[in-house]
Tab-separated table of C-alpha atoms in Angstrom:
chain	number	residue	atom	x	y	z
A	4	MET	CA	111.442	143.987	103.481
A	5	CYS	CA	112.716	141.344	105.737
A	6	ASP	CA	116.338	141.257	103.800
A	7	ALA	CA	115.996	138.112	102.595
A	8	THR	CA	118.001	136.703	99.964
A	9	PRO	CA	116.554	134.376	97.435
A	10	VAL	CA	118.676	131.276	96.584
A	11	LEU	CA	118.245	129.788	93.600
A	12	MET	CA	119.207	126.159	92.509
A	13	SER	CA	117.609	123.056	90.636
A	14	ASP	CA	114.373	121.145	91.526
A	15	GLU	CA	116.917	118.371	92.913
A	16	THR	CA	119.193	120.261	94.518
A	17	HIS	CA	116.407	122.452	95.959
A	18	ASP	CA	114.565	119.064	97.427
A	19	ASN	CA	117.701	118.014	98.936
A	20	ALA	CA	118.437	121.248	100.658
A	21	VAL	CA	115.129	121.747	101.973
A	22	ALA	CA	115.003	117.868	103.048
A	23	LEU	CA	117.975	118.241	104.827
A	24	THR	CA	117.334	121.852	106.348
A	25	ILE	CA	113.604	120.410	107.544
A	26	ARG	CA	115.385	117.405	108.981
A	27	ILE	CA	118.235	119.299	110.505
A	28	ALA	CA	116.084	121.681	112.046
A	29	ASN	CA	113.215	119.638	113.534
A	30	GLY	CA	116.242	117.582	114.974
A	31	ALA	CA	118.280	117.561	118.026
A	32	PRO	CA	121.650	119.012	117.611
A	33	GLY	CA	123.866	116.246	118.935
A	34	LEU	CA	122.165	113.694	116.763
A	35	TRP	CA	122.108	115.837	113.294
A	36	SER	CA	125.978	116.038	114.178
A	37	ASP	CA	126.385	112.909	114.414
A	38	ILE	CA	124.668	111.977	111.374
A	39	LEU	CA	126.397	114.977	109.507
A	40	ARG	CA	129.773	113.675	110.634
A	41	SER	CA	128.945	109.692	109.258
A	42	HIS	CA	127.216	111.198	106.029
A	43	ALA	CA	128.824	114.369	105.170
A	44	VAL	CA	129.485	114.000	101.788
A	45	PRO	CA	125.832	114.236	100.084
A	46	PRO	CA	125.140	117.446	102.397
A	47	ALA	CA	128.644	119.130	101.328
A	48	GLY	CA	127.145	118.309	97.678
A	49	VAL	CA	123.974	120.290	98.256
A	50	VAL	CA	125.984	123.170	99.811
A	51	ALA	CA	128.521	123.399	96.982
A	52	GLU	CA	125.957	123.568	94.557
A	53	VAL	CA	124.035	126.608	96.478
A	54	ARG	CA	127.390	127.960	96.885
A	55	GLU	CA	127.714	127.976	93.074
A	56	ASP	CA	124.431	129.394	92.442
A	57	LEU	CA	124.702	131.811	95.189
A	58	ALA	CA	128.205	133.152	93.647
A	59	GLU	CA	126.550	133.474	90.033
A	60	ALA	CA	123.664	135.528	91.666
A	61	VAL	CA	126.170	137.794	93.376
A	62	ALA	CA	128.389	138.210	90.801
A	63	ALA	CA	125.314	139.448	88.841
A	64	LEU	CA	123.825	141.431	91.297
A	65	ASP	CA	127.141	143.245	91.672
A	66	THR	CA	127.779	143.758	88.207
A	67	LEU	CA	124.066	145.499	88.098
A	68	GLU	CA	124.805	147.516	90.652
A	69	SER	CA	128.079	148.715	89.369
A	70	SER	CA	126.834	149.346	85.847
A	71	ALA	CA	124.060	152.207	86.986
A	72	GLY	CA	123.203	153.819	83.681
A	73	ARG	CA	125.389	151.499	81.679
A	74	ASP	CA	124.763	148.382	79.911
A	75	PRO	CA	125.501	145.763	82.131
A	76	GLY	CA	125.973	143.044	79.420
A	77	GLN	CA	125.232	139.351	79.714
A	78	HIS	CA	125.204	139.138	83.439
A	79	VAL	CA	121.563	140.455	83.448
A	80	GLY	CA	120.283	137.025	82.105
A	81	VAL	CA	121.832	135.130	84.713
A	82	ILE	CA	119.017	136.548	87.327
A	83	PRO	CA	116.154	135.556	85.130
A	84	ASP	CA	117.837	132.204	84.397
A	85	LEU	CA	118.316	131.458	88.033
A	86	LEU	CA	114.882	132.699	88.904
A	87	SER	CA	113.189	130.492	86.149
A	88	THR	CA	115.200	127.540	87.408
A	89	GLY	CA	113.881	128.290	90.815
A	90	ALA	CA	110.182	128.827	90.094
A	91	ALA	CA	110.489	125.623	87.857
A	92	GLY	CA	111.827	123.372	90.771
A	93	TRP	CA	109.109	124.891	93.069
A	94	ALA	CA	106.123	123.691	90.718
A	95	ASP	CA	107.956	120.500	90.350
A	96	THR	CA	107.886	119.963	94.172
A	97	GLN	CA	104.207	120.980	94.193
A	98	SER	CA	103.132	118.531	91.669
A	99	ARG	CA	105.177	115.446	93.061
A	100	ARG	CA	102.963	113.793	95.428
A	101	THR	CA	100.947	111.507	93.505
A	102	SER	CA	98.333	110.482	96.682
A	103	PRO	CA	97.032	113.364	98.957
A	104	LEU	CA	98.149	114.093	102.647
A	105	THR	CA	94.654	112.593	103.512
A	106	ASP	CA	95.585	109.079	102.074
A	107	ARG	CA	97.757	108.701	104.469
A	108	VAL	CA	98.510	107.274	108.004
A	109	LEU	CA	100.948	108.017	110.614
A	110	ILE	CA	103.457	105.150	111.901
A	111	THR	CA	106.221	105.628	114.428
A	112	VAL	CA	109.546	103.400	114.354
A	113	GLU	CA	112.621	103.587	116.929
A	114	VAL	CA	115.986	103.969	114.992
A	115	GLY	CA	119.010	103.220	116.353
A	116	ASP	CA	121.911	105.869	117.139
A	117	GLU	CA	124.476	104.011	114.551
A	118	PRO	CA	125.473	105.637	111.593
A	119	GLY	CA	123.783	105.206	108.803
A	120	ASP	CA	120.586	103.496	110.739
A	121	LEU	CA	118.519	106.437	109.812
A	122	ALA	CA	119.299	106.377	106.113
A	123	ARG	CA	118.800	102.721	105.698
A	124	MET	CA	115.593	102.981	107.317
A	125	LEU	CA	114.384	105.928	105.243
A	126	PHE	CA	115.751	103.966	102.077
A	127	VAL	CA	113.414	100.895	103.038
A	128	LEU	CA	110.603	103.545	102.653
A	129	HIS	CA	111.679	105.379	99.450
A	130	ASP	CA	109.768	103.040	97.185
A	131	PHE	CA	106.472	104.176	99.189
A	132	ASP	CA	105.886	107.665	98.030
A	133	VAL	CA	107.544	108.839	101.099
A	134	THR	CA	109.191	112.241	101.057
A	135	SER	CA	110.645	114.551	103.426
A	136	ASP	CA	107.739	116.152	104.048
A	137	ASP	CA	106.363	112.814	105.406
A	138	VAL	CA	108.902	112.663	107.874
A	139	THR	CA	109.318	113.760	111.358
A	140	LEU	CA	112.226	113.398	113.867
A	141	HIS	CA	111.822	113.318	117.435
A	142	ALA	CA	115.105	112.567	120.050
A	143	ALA	CA	113.911	109.897	121.807
A	144	GLY	CA	116.761	108.893	124.073
A	145	GLU	CA	120.539	108.587	124.165
A	146	LYS	CA	120.859	106.078	121.833
A	147	THR	CA	117.356	106.319	120.159
A	148	LEU	CA	115.499	108.454	117.627
A	149	THR	CA	112.028	108.015	117.117
A	150	VAL	CA	110.810	108.890	113.371
A	151	SER	CA	107.120	109.692	112.832
A	152	VAL	CA	106.203	109.084	109.130
A	153	ALA	CA	103.175	109.250	106.968
A	154	ILE	CA	102.816	106.654	104.837
A	155	PRO	CA	100.069	105.638	102.183
A	156	ALA	CA	97.276	104.063	103.667
A	157	SER	CA	96.954	101.764	100.711
A	158	ALA	CA	100.755	100.470	101.418
A	159	GLU	CA	100.488	100.566	105.110
A	160	ARG	CA	100.522	96.580	105.264
A	161	GLU	CA	103.649	96.497	103.050
A	162	VAL	CA	105.437	99.301	104.610
A	163	ARG	CA	105.433	97.523	107.938
A	164	ARG	CA	106.482	94.368	106.240
A	165	SER	CA	109.478	95.626	104.453
A	166	LEU	CA	110.515	98.010	107.796
A	167	SER	CA	110.210	94.407	109.817
A	168	ARG	CA	112.224	92.490	107.368
A	169	ALA	CA	114.668	95.072	107.514
A	170	GLY	CA	114.762	95.190	111.294
A	171	TRP	CA	112.689	97.864	112.429
A	172	GLY	CA	109.313	97.634	114.139
A	173	ALA	CA	106.552	100.278	113.678
A	174	GLU	CA	103.813	101.414	115.874
């Protein structure tokens, strides 16, 4: 209908790809060019895994197309396997959040533009049930990035303390 091509991958690969895509799509191109230059290995790994899954899917679909009316053999099994993996990954992402979004408060953190600054700030938040869905990036200026983060309300005080200890203030 819309000529979309499904991409099938493990749940972890999916989460990493979606997180990366959302962050890049919501961010300033110059900022993300700098981030990807400084941290090319993790995204390259995700893209390589997606490429492998896509290559398997393309090979299976090509076999199905070329075997019209004949037995396509074992290649047919790849499609359900990839679809099952994708469905399981999607289901896992739906059940991961332990606290509803309504139990969250929004804080704003200004991050510098040095390589690794954003990753270090997000690492501080990792232990507080913060996922990529909770993070929105805003270009603030030439040397800063403003990050809005939805954090668990019950952990607000500790989140602010942890950010402060790591060198970031939160509004």
